[in-house]
Coordinates of C-alpha atoms in Angstrom, one line a residue:
M179 CA 153.9 196.8 95.8
L180 CA 156.7 194.4 96.7
F181 CA 156.3 195.5 100.3
W182 CA 152.5 194.7 100.4
N183 CA 152.9 191.6 98.7
C184 CA 155.7 190.4 101.4
F185 CA 153.2 191.7 104.1
F186 CA 150.3 189.8 102.8
I187 CA 152.4 186.5 102.5
L188 CA 153.7 186.9 106.1
F189 CA 150.0 187.6 107.3
I190 CA 149.0 184.3 105.8
V191 CA 151.7 182.1 107.3
A192 CA 151.1 183.6 110.5
K193 CA 147.2 182.9 110.3
A194 CA 148.0 179.3 109.1
Q195 CA 150.3 178.8 112.2
F196 CA 147.9 180.4 114.5
L197 CA 145.1 178.0 113.2
K198 CA 147.0 175.0 113.7
S199 CA 145.4 172.7 116.4
N200 CA 147.4 171.9 119.5
I201 CA 147.7 168.0 120.0
V202 CA 147.6 166.2 123.3
F203 CA 148.1 162.5 123.0
I204 CA 147.5 160.3 126.3
V205 CA 148.5 156.8 126.1
A206 CA 147.5 154.0 128.9
D207 CA 149.7 151.1 129.3
D208 CA 148.0 147.7 129.3
L209 CA 144.4 149.0 129.7
G210 CA 141.9 146.4 129.0
W211 CA 138.7 147.0 126.8
D212 CA 136.4 146.2 129.8
D213 CA 138.0 148.5 132.0
V214 CA 136.5 151.8 130.8
S215 CA 132.9 152.6 131.6
F216 CA 132.1 153.9 128.4
H217 CA 132.3 150.3 127.0
G218 CA 129.4 149.5 129.5
S219 CA 131.1 148.2 132.8
D220 CA 129.7 149.6 135.9
Q221 CA 132.5 148.1 138.0
I222 CA 135.6 150.8 137.1
L223 CA 134.3 154.2 136.5
T224 CA 136.0 156.4 134.1
P225 CA 133.8 159.3 133.9
N226 CA 136.5 162.0 132.6
L227 CA 137.2 159.5 129.7
D228 CA 133.6 158.7 129.3
T229 CA 132.6 162.4 128.7
M230 CA 135.5 162.7 126.0
A231 CA 134.1 159.6 124.2
Y232 CA 130.3 160.8 124.5
Q233 CA 131.3 164.2 123.2
G234 CA 134.0 163.1 120.8
C235 CA 134.8 159.7 118.5
P236 CA 135.3 156.5 120.2
L237 CA 137.3 154.4 118.0
Q238 CA 135.1 151.1 117.8
Q239 CA 137.9 149.3 115.8
Y240 CA 141.2 150.7 116.9
Y241 CA 144.0 148.0 116.7
T242 CA 147.3 148.1 118.1
D243 CA 150.3 145.6 118.1
V244 CA 150.4 142.9 121.2
E245 CA 153.0 144.5 123.4
G246 CA 154.3 148.0 124.2
T247 CA 157.5 148.4 121.9
P248 CA 155.7 147.3 118.8
S249 CA 152.9 149.3 119.4
R250 CA 154.9 152.4 120.3
S251 CA 157.3 152.1 117.7
A252 CA 154.1 151.7 115.1
L253 CA 152.9 154.9 116.5
F254 CA 155.9 157.0 116.3
T255 CA 157.1 155.9 112.6
G256 CA 153.8 155.0 110.8
K257 CA 155.4 151.6 110.0
Y258 CA 154.6 148.0 111.1
A259 CA 157.0 147.0 113.7
M260 CA 158.1 144.1 111.8
R261 CA 160.0 146.3 109.5
L262 CA 161.8 147.9 112.1
G263 CA 163.0 144.9 114.2
T264 CA 160.8 145.8 117.1
Q265 CA 158.2 143.3 117.0
G266 CA 157.3 140.6 119.5
V267 CA 158.1 141.0 123.4
S268 CA 159.0 144.6 124.5
I269 CA 162.4 145.7 125.0
K270 CA 164.3 144.5 128.3
P271 CA 165.9 147.1 130.4
S272 CA 169.3 145.5 129.6
E273 CA 168.8 144.9 126.2
D274 CA 170.5 146.5 123.0
R275 CA 167.5 147.3 120.8
G276 CA 165.4 150.4 119.6
I277 CA 163.7 152.1 116.8
P278 CA 166.4 152.3 114.2
P279 CA 168.1 155.8 114.1
T280 CA 167.3 156.1 110.4
E281 CA 163.6 156.1 111.0
R282 CA 161.9 159.6 111.0
L283 CA 159.6 159.8 113.9
L284 CA 156.2 161.8 114.6
P285 CA 157.5 164.5 116.9
D286 CA 160.4 165.4 114.1
Y287 CA 157.5 165.8 111.5
L288 CA 155.4 168.0 114.0
K289 CA 158.9 170.3 114.8
E290 CA 159.2 170.8 111.2
L291 CA 155.5 172.3 111.1
G292 CA 156.5 174.6 113.9
Y293 CA 155.2 172.7 116.8
A294 CA 156.7 172.5 120.5
T295 CA 157.2 168.9 121.2
H296 CA 157.2 167.3 124.9
L297 CA 157.3 163.6 126.0
I298 CA 156.1 163.2 129.6
G299 CA 156.1 159.5 130.6
K300 CA 157.1 156.2 129.2
W301 CA 159.5 156.0 126.3
G302 CA 160.0 152.2 125.8
V303 CA 161.8 152.0 122.4
G304 CA 165.3 152.0 123.0
K305 CA 167.8 153.4 125.6
S306 CA 170.9 151.4 125.2
R307 CA 172.5 154.3 123.0
A308 CA 172.3 157.7 122.8
H309 CA 170.8 158.0 119.4
Y310 CA 167.7 156.0 120.6
L311 CA 166.8 158.5 123.1
P312 CA 163.8 160.7 123.0
S313 CA 165.8 164.1 123.0
N314 CA 167.5 162.8 119.7
R315 CA 164.4 161.6 118.0
G316 CA 162.4 165.1 117.9
F317 CA 161.3 165.9 121.3
D318 CA 162.2 169.3 122.7
T319 CA 161.9 168.0 126.4
F320 CA 161.6 164.9 127.9
Y321 CA 160.4 163.9 131.7
G322 CA 159.8 160.3 132.4
F323 CA 161.2 156.7 132.3
L324 CA 163.1 155.0 129.3
G325 CA 162.4 151.4 129.7
D326 CA 159.3 149.1 129.8
A327 CA 158.0 149.8 133.6
V328 CA 159.1 151.4 136.8
D329 CA 158.2 151.1 140.5
Y330 CA 155.4 153.8 141.1
F331 CA 156.9 155.1 144.3
T332 CA 161.2 154.6 143.9
Y333 CA 160.9 154.7 140.1
N334 CA 163.4 151.9 140.0
A335 CA 163.4 149.1 137.3
I336 CA 164.8 145.4 137.9
D337 CA 165.9 143.3 135.2
K338 CA 166.2 139.7 136.3
S339 CA 167.7 137.0 134.0
D340 CA 169.6 133.8 134.1
K341 CA 172.9 135.6 134.2
A342 CA 172.2 138.5 136.6
T343 CA 169.9 140.8 138.2
F344 CA 170.2 144.5 137.6
Y345 CA 168.3 147.2 139.2
G346 CA 168.6 151.2 139.2
L347 CA 166.8 154.4 138.9
D348 CA 164.7 155.1 135.8
L349 CA 163.2 158.5 135.9
F350 CA 164.6 161.4 134.0
D351 CA 164.1 165.2 133.6
D352 CA 165.5 165.2 129.9
M353 CA 168.7 163.0 131.0
D354 CA 169.3 164.2 134.5
P355 CA 168.2 161.4 137.1
V356 CA 165.3 162.7 139.3
E357 CA 166.5 161.7 142.8
D358 CA 164.2 164.1 144.9
E359 CA 160.7 162.7 144.3
S360 CA 158.8 160.2 146.2
R361 CA 155.3 160.7 145.1
H362 CA 153.0 158.4 143.1
L363 CA 154.1 158.2 139.5
T364 CA 150.7 159.0 137.9
N365 CA 150.5 162.3 140.2
I366 CA 154.0 163.2 139.0
L367 CA 153.5 162.8 135.2
T368 CA 150.2 164.7 135.4
E369 CA 151.6 167.7 137.4
K370 CA 154.5 167.8 134.8
A371 CA 151.8 167.6 131.9
V372 CA 149.7 170.4 133.6
Q373 CA 153.1 172.6 134.0
V374 CA 154.1 172.2 130.2
I375 CA 150.4 173.5 129.4
R376 CA 151.0 176.2 131.9
E377 CA 154.2 177.3 130.6
H378 CA 153.3 176.8 126.7
N379 CA 154.0 179.9 124.6
T380 CA 150.5 179.9 122.9
S381 CA 151.8 181.5 119.5
T382 CA 153.3 178.2 118.7
P383 CA 151.3 174.9 118.3
L384 CA 151.8 172.5 121.2
Y385 CA 152.4 168.7 120.6
L386 CA 152.3 167.0 124.1
H387 CA 152.7 163.3 124.4
I388 CA 151.6 161.9 127.7
S389 CA 152.3 158.1 128.2
H390 CA 151.4 156.7 131.8
A391 CA 152.7 153.8 133.5
A392 CA 149.2 153.0 134.6
P393 CA 147.9 150.6 134.8
H394 CA 151.0 148.4 134.2
I395 CA 152.3 146.5 137.0
G396 CA 155.3 148.0 138.7
G397 CA 158.7 147.3 137.2
A398 CA 160.5 146.5 140.4
L399 CA 158.6 143.2 140.9
T400 CA 156.1 145.0 143.2
D401 CA 153.3 144.6 141.1
L402 CA 150.1 146.6 141.6
Q403 CA 150.8 150.2 143.2
P404 CA 147.8 152.4 143.0
P405 CA 147.5 155.8 145.0
L406 CA 146.5 155.4 148.3
D407 CA 143.7 158.0 148.0
S408 CA 142.1 155.8 145.1
L409 CA 141.5 152.9 147.0
K410 CA 138.1 154.0 148.6
D411 CA 136.9 155.1 145.2
N412 CA 136.9 151.4 144.5
E413 CA 136.1 149.6 147.8
Y414 CA 133.0 148.1 146.5
I415 CA 135.2 145.8 144.2
A416 CA 135.3 142.3 145.7
H417 CA 138.3 140.9 144.2
P418 CA 141.1 142.5 146.2
L419 CA 143.6 142.6 143.4
R420 CA 141.3 143.9 140.9
R421 CA 140.7 146.6 143.5
L422 CA 144.3 147.6 143.4
Y423 CA 144.1 147.7 139.8
A424 CA 140.9 149.7 139.6
G425 CA 142.8 152.4 141.6
L426 CA 145.5 152.8 138.9
V427 CA 142.6 153.3 136.3
T428 CA 141.0 155.6 138.5
S429 CA 144.2 157.7 139.1
L430 CA 144.4 157.6 135.3
D431 CA 140.9 158.9 134.7
K432 CA 141.6 161.8 137.2
S433 CA 144.8 162.7 135.2
I434 CA 142.7 163.2 132.1
G435 CA 140.4 165.7 134.0
N436 CA 143.4 167.5 135.3
I437 CA 144.8 167.9 131.8
I438 CA 141.6 168.9 130.2
A439 CA 141.2 171.5 133.1
A440 CA 144.7 172.9 132.4
L441 CA 144.0 173.5 128.7
A442 CA 140.7 175.2 129.4
E443 CA 142.6 177.3 131.9
R444 CA 145.0 178.3 129.1
E445 CA 142.0 179.0 126.8
I446 CA 143.6 176.6 124.2
L447 CA 141.1 173.8 124.9
Q448 CA 138.8 174.5 121.9
N449 CA 142.0 174.5 119.7
T450 CA 143.3 171.1 120.9
L451 CA 142.9 167.8 119.6
V452 CA 142.8 165.6 122.5
I453 CA 143.4 161.6 121.9
F454 CA 143.6 158.6 124.5
V455 CA 144.4 155.2 123.6
S456 CA 145.9 152.1 125.1
D457 CA 149.1 150.5 123.7
N458 CA 147.6 147.1 123.8
G459 CA 145.1 145.0 125.8
A460 CA 145.6 144.1 129.3
P461 CA 147.4 140.9 130.5
T462 CA 144.5 139.6 132.6
I463 CA 146.7 136.4 133.3
G464 CA 150.4 135.8 132.7
R465 CA 153.8 137.1 133.4
S466 CA 152.9 140.8 133.7
Q467 CA 149.3 140.1 135.1
N468 CA 147.5 143.2 136.1
Y469 CA 144.0 141.9 136.6
G470 CA 142.8 144.2 133.8
S471 CA 139.9 142.7 131.6
N472 CA 139.4 142.5 127.9
F473 CA 136.0 141.0 128.3
P474 CA 134.4 139.9 126.2
F475 CA 137.1 139.7 123.8
R476 CA 139.1 136.5 123.5
G477 CA 143.0 136.4 124.7
T478 CA 145.1 138.7 126.6
K479 CA 148.1 141.2 125.8
S480 CA 151.0 139.2 124.0
T481 CA 148.4 137.4 121.9
P482 CA 147.1 138.4 118.5
W483 CA 143.4 137.9 119.5
E484 CA 141.0 140.7 119.8
G485 CA 141.6 141.0 123.5
G486 CA 145.3 141.5 122.8
V487 CA 145.1 144.1 120.0
R488 CA 141.7 145.6 119.9
S489 CA 142.2 148.5 122.1
V490 CA 140.6 151.4 123.6
G491 CA 140.7 154.8 121.7
V492 CA 139.1 158.3 121.7
V493 CA 139.7 161.2 119.7
W494 CA 138.0 164.7 120.8
H495 CA 138.1 168.0 119.2
A496 CA 135.5 170.7 119.5
S497 CA 135.1 170.8 115.8
I498 CA 134.9 167.0 115.3
P499 CA 131.3 165.6 115.2
A500 CA 130.5 163.5 118.1
R501 CA 129.7 160.0 116.9
R502 CA 131.0 156.2 117.0
Y503 CA 133.9 155.9 114.7
N504 CA 133.5 152.6 113.0
N505 CA 136.1 152.7 110.5
L506 CA 139.3 150.4 110.6
F507 CA 142.1 152.4 112.5
H508 CA 145.4 151.0 113.1
V509 CA 148.2 152.5 115.6
T510 CA 150.6 153.1 112.2
D511 CA 147.8 155.7 111.3
W512 CA 148.5 158.2 114.0
L513 CA 151.5 159.7 112.2
P514 CA 150.0 160.5 108.8
T515 CA 146.7 161.6 110.5
L516 CA 148.2 163.9 112.9
V517 CA 150.7 165.3 110.4
S518 CA 147.7 166.0 108.1
A519 CA 145.7 167.7 111.2
A520 CA 148.8 169.9 111.5
G521 CA 148.8 171.1 108.0
G522 CA 151.7 168.6 106.7
T523 CA 151.9 165.6 104.3
V524 CA 153.8 162.5 104.7
T525 CA 155.6 161.6 101.4
N526 CA 157.8 158.7 102.3
K527 CA 156.5 155.3 102.3
I528 CA 154.9 154.1 105.6
D529 CA 152.2 151.7 106.6
G530 CA 149.9 154.1 108.2
V531 CA 147.0 155.7 106.4
N532 CA 145.7 159.3 106.8
Q533 CA 142.3 159.2 108.5
W534 CA 142.0 162.9 109.4
K535 CA 139.3 163.5 106.4
N536 CA 137.2 160.6 108.0
L537 CA 137.6 162.1 111.6
I538 CA 136.2 165.4 110.6
N539 CA 133.7 164.2 107.9
D540 CA 131.7 161.1 108.4
D541 CA 130.8 160.6 104.8
A542 CA 134.3 160.1 103.5
T543 CA 135.2 156.8 102.1
P544 CA 136.9 154.4 104.8
P545 CA 140.6 154.8 104.0
R546 CA 141.9 151.5 105.3
Q547 CA 140.6 147.8 104.5
E548 CA 143.6 145.8 105.6
V549 CA 145.5 145.8 108.9
L550 CA 148.6 143.6 109.6
I551 CA 147.9 142.9 113.3
S552 CA 151.1 141.4 114.2
I553 CA 154.0 139.0 113.4
D554 CA 156.3 137.4 115.8
E555 CA 158.9 135.0 114.2
L556 CA 160.4 134.1 117.3
R557 CA 156.9 132.9 119.0
G558 CA 156.0 131.6 115.5
W559 CA 152.6 133.2 114.8
A560 CA 151.1 136.0 112.6
A561 CA 147.7 137.7 112.3
L562 CA 146.0 139.9 109.4
R563 CA 142.9 141.4 109.0
E564 CA 141.2 142.3 105.5
G565 CA 137.9 143.8 105.7
D566 CA 135.6 141.5 107.3
F567 CA 138.1 138.8 107.8
K568 CA 140.8 137.9 110.3
I569 CA 143.4 135.3 109.8
V570 CA 145.6 133.7 112.5
V571 CA 148.3 131.3 111.8
G572 CA 151.2 129.5 113.7
D573 CA 151.4 127.7 116.9
L574 CA 149.6 129.4 119.5
S575 CA 148.9 126.5 121.8
Q576 CA 151.2 127.9 124.8
T577 CA 149.3 131.4 124.7
F578 CA 146.2 132.6 126.5
N579 CA 143.7 131.8 124.0
R580 CA 140.4 132.0 125.9
Y581 CA 138.0 134.5 127.5
Y582 CA 139.3 136.0 130.9
G583 CA 137.8 138.5 133.2
M584 CA 134.4 137.3 133.9
D585 CA 135.5 136.4 137.5
L586 CA 137.1 139.7 138.2
K587 CA 133.5 141.6 137.7
Q588 CA 132.0 140.9 141.2
V589 CA 131.2 143.5 143.6
K590 CA 130.7 143.1 147.5
H591 CA 127.6 145.0 147.4
A592 CA 125.5 146.4 144.6
R593 CA 124.2 149.2 146.7
M594 CA 128.1 150.3 147.3
T595 CA 128.3 151.0 143.5
P596 CA 128.2 154.7 142.6
F597 CA 125.5 155.8 140.6
Y598 CA 126.7 156.0 136.9
E599 CA 125.0 159.2 136.1
D600 CA 126.2 161.3 139.1
V601 CA 129.7 160.3 138.6
L602 CA 129.4 161.4 135.0
I603 CA 127.9 164.7 135.8
D604 CA 130.2 165.3 138.5
S605 CA 133.7 164.5 136.7
E606 CA 135.8 167.3 136.0
T607 CA 135.8 167.2 132.3
G608 CA 132.0 167.5 132.1
H609 CA 132.1 170.5 134.2
V610 CA 135.1 172.1 132.1
F611 CA 133.2 171.2 128.6
K612 CA 130.0 172.9 130.0
E613 CA 131.7 175.9 131.5
T614 CA 134.4 176.5 128.8
L615 CA 132.6 175.1 125.4
N616 CA 129.0 175.1 126.6
L617 CA 128.9 171.6 125.9
I618 CA 126.3 170.1 128.0
L619 CA 126.3 166.2 128.2
D620 CA 122.8 164.8 127.7
V621 CA 122.9 162.1 130.1
D622 CA 120.1 159.9 128.5
L623 CA 121.8 160.2 125.0
A624 CA 125.1 159.2 126.7
E625 CA 123.3 156.2 128.0
I626 CA 122.2 155.1 124.6
K627 CA 125.8 155.7 123.1
R628 CA 127.0 153.7 126.0
S629 CA 124.6 150.6 125.3
D630 CA 125.7 150.8 121.5
L631 CA 129.2 150.6 122.6
N632 CA 128.8 147.7 124.8
L633 CA 129.7 144.5 123.2
T634 CA 129.2 142.2 126.4
Q635 CA 125.8 141.0 125.4
L636 CA 127.5 139.2 122.5
Y637 CA 129.1 136.7 124.9
Q638 CA 127.0 133.5 124.8
G639 CA 129.0 131.5 127.6
V640 CA 132.0 129.1 127.6
H641 CA 133.3 128.1 124.2
R642 CA 134.8 125.1 124.5
D643 CA 135.4 124.1 120.8
I644 CA 137.1 127.4 119.9
C645 CA 139.9 127.2 117.0
I646 CA 143.5 127.3 118.2
P647 CA 145.9 127.5 115.1
S648 CA 148.8 125.2 114.5
K649 CA 151.6 124.8 111.9
A650 CA 149.3 122.5 109.8
K651 CA 146.0 124.7 110.1
G652 CA 145.1 128.2 110.9
C653 CA 141.8 130.1 112.1
L654 CA 139.7 132.2 110.0
Y655 CA 137.0 134.7 111.3
N656 CA 134.4 137.1 109.9
I657 CA 135.4 139.4 112.6
T658 CA 132.7 141.9 111.8
A659 CA 129.9 139.4 112.5
D660 CA 131.9 137.3 114.9
P661 CA 134.1 139.9 117.0
L662 CA 134.5 137.4 119.9
E663 CA 136.2 134.9 117.3
T664 CA 134.1 131.9 118.2
Q665 CA 133.1 130.5 114.7
D666 CA 136.3 129.3 112.6
L667 CA 135.8 129.5 108.9
W668 CA 139.0 128.0 107.6
D669 CA 137.5 124.5 106.5
D670 CA 134.5 126.7 104.7
S671 CA 136.2 129.4 103.1
P672 CA 139.3 128.2 101.2
D673 CA 139.6 130.9 98.8
I674 CA 139.7 133.4 101.6
V675 CA 142.1 131.3 103.4
R676 CA 144.4 131.0 100.1
R677 CA 144.3 134.9 99.6
L678 CA 145.0 135.9 103.2
S679 CA 147.6 133.2 103.8
L680 CA 149.5 134.3 100.7
R681 CA 149.5 138.1 101.9
L682 CA 150.6 137.1 105.3
R683 CA 153.5 135.0 103.5
S684 CA 154.2 138.3 101.7
F685 CA 154.7 140.5 105.0
W686 CA 156.6 137.6 106.5
S687 CA 159.2 137.8 103.6
D688 CA 159.7 141.6 104.2
L689 CA 160.3 141.1 108.1
K690 CA 163.4 142.3 109.8
P691 CA 164.3 139.5 111.8
R692 CA 165.3 139.9 115.4
S693 CA 167.3 138.0 118.0
P694 CA 165.9 136.6 121.0
P695 CA 166.0 139.0 124.1
L696 CA 169.4 138.8 125.4
S697 CA 170.7 140.8 128.3
D698 CA 173.8 142.9 127.7
L699 CA 176.2 142.8 130.9
R700 CA 177.5 146.3 130.2
A701 CA 174.1 147.6 130.8
D702 CA 174.6 147.1 134.8
P703 CA 173.3 150.3 136.5
S704 CA 175.8 149.8 139.4
A705 CA 178.3 151.0 137.1
R706 CA 176.6 154.3 136.5
G707 CA 175.4 155.0 140.1
F708 CA 172.6 152.6 139.9
V709 CA 170.8 154.6 137.1
W710 CA 169.7 153.2 134.0
L711 CA 171.8 155.4 131.7
P712 CA 172.7 154.4 128.1
W713 CA 175.8 152.1 128.2
L714 CA 176.9 151.8 124.6
E715 CA 178.3 154.2 122.1
N716 CA 176.4 154.9 119.0
N717 CA 179.0 152.8 116.9
S718 CA 179.7 150.0 119.3
S719 CA 179.4 146.7 118.3
S720 CA 176.3 144.8 119.5
V721 CA 176.3 141.4 121.5
T722 CA 173.8 139.9 119.0
S723 CA 174.6 138.4 115.7
T724 CA 172.4 138.9 112.7
P725 CA 169.5 136.6 113.2
S726 CA 168.2 134.4 110.4
R727 CA 164.5 134.5 109.2
P728 CA 162.5 131.3 110.5
S729 CA 160.1 129.8 108.1
F730 CA 156.5 130.7 107.8
P731 CA 154.7 129.1 110.6
L732 CA 152.2 127.1 108.0
K733 CA 152.6 124.4 105.7
V734 CA 152.3 125.5 102.1
T735 CA 149.1 123.9 100.4
S736 CA 148.5 122.8 96.9
G737 CA 145.7 125.3 96.8
E738 CA 147.9 128.2 97.6
V739 CA 150.4 127.2 94.8
K740 CA 147.5 127.0 92.2
Y741 CA 146.0 130.2 93.6
L742 CA 149.6 132.1 93.2
I743 CA 150.0 130.7 89.7
N744 CA 146.7 131.8 88.5
I745 CA 147.7 135.2 90.0
N746 CA 150.6 135.4 88.1
I747 CA 149.4 134.2 84.8
N748 CA 146.5 136.7 85.1
D749 CA 149.3 139.6 85.9
L750 CA 151.4 138.3 83.0
R751 CA 148.3 138.5 80.6
T752 CA 147.4 141.8 81.9
K753 CA 151.0 143.0 81.3
V754 CA 151.3 141.6 77.9
N755 CA 147.9 143.1 76.9
S756 CA 149.0 146.6 78.3
Y757 CA 152.2 146.4 76.4
I758 CA 150.8 145.6 73.1
N759 CA 148.3 148.4 73.5
R760 CA 151.1 150.7 74.1
M761 CA 153.2 149.5 71.3
G762 CA 150.0 149.8 69.2
G763 CA 149.8 153.1 69.8
A764 CA 153.2 154.2 69.4
I765 CA 153.3 152.4 66.1
I766 CA 150.3 154.5 64.9
D767 CA 152.0 157.6 66.0
S768 CA 155.1 156.7 64.0
V769 CA 153.0 156.1 61.0
E770 CA 151.2 159.1 61.0
S771 CA 154.2 161.2 61.5
L772 CA 156.0 159.4 58.6
F773 CA 153.0 160.0 56.0
S774 CA 151.8 163.0 57.6
L775 CA 148.4 161.5 58.0
S776 CA 145.4 163.3 59.9

């Protein structure tokens, strides 16, 4: 009997292991909302991603942080970046900063659940010390670059500061420098992803995290570097730099098709959860300008406006119903959601919310009502969304606050533009879905979905009187009714302003302050063969001192004080009543016991 009981337990465990979905997570770098054609644009075509979106769940309200490091650290930890000291601008190549080694990351959770874990592409969350590296944070293998960006052909990164200019190779196979490559980086990363899939032991579930450099500008001060064979695909685009950017996006879309095909080749596509996201919006203008477009949303990367933080997101699995996913979804939600999809549970305190039930069941109650969009204490602003409302406070007078991208939409000749339906039908993903899963794309239905996802028609022209917050007054929007952030409700909704301002103050008081970005002269790659290797021991002292927390970037109003007092009085009243009720019950129980009353 004992033998059969043990055999049955082993059978159940093996069956559960077999049923775990593989996870392929694909991240684009600085991809704009208007740079994927399933959002309605006919200029840059992304047929492989579009097919995934039409057959899966496009995330219509997916929020990230404003830049790569805070967004990626939130993804891997399930915590807001401001709790980790990774908020604000991305980590410089020579900066000693990263996700604190005490934090547990997503790949570590999945390893515990039996997954093989692989990272291909960008890391971007710390490399100055060994304990920051991906191989020490839960990944079995790593092939890619550790910093923010690299040249697409030499894989070098340049860090230029007032004190010095550093440069060196940043491409590694685990921690061995890759010095025998010369192909385009997107093609290399795609080939490595396909190789991992082909060599994967399918008796073990797979977590493959592919973090592309595209369409970020090159990290060696050479800007836009698409594969040469992608230029012909976009020759109809009028703006020459937009055309180069489009080439990067085209190569990214082809990569998706190749990865989907590899999964089908190994006969694991049907049991694989495929996710595609951008880490933040596009920098249409500014220091990292790549000529991407977030139109019709306001702002760019590095700003808390929708164009900077409302990003592209798609979830596909053969068993998930195809539909538009309207629930509020934040980048911190991936950790608890994917752990749940893998059959696990996150028990420690995080900011992320498990959305798995809602992805597989459209009728489930939306799990999230609030998102801390971003806090940057050094630049002096913060933003929060609660339900329909979004509040932005601080001094944003020096940021990109308007609407960008309209001037990039022109084409040379309309007749040169490929016919969307033909491109969609001919996509590699479309062919694979049809041949492998018998998922045949209904082009007419796809056009209806595309129209539903297109927000461009909401744009009503130039907005000259848009709200720009200051330390004296912030901006408030009903973001559901006004996703383009045109109608400021600050003066009309004082109760909402007070509540959300106090909520932001609460987050601000919890943040882990960071120091201004500072280059560490010890990082110089020339001391290590012109390779960007870690330059500090784990226990080495830092060149920065413990920073202080700047004051909240909005003056306290008498209304806020009154609101807070009312909340505290009501809370005290509730606690006193509860205490009296509990004590009353205890007294009755004692009297009954004393006199044996029944």
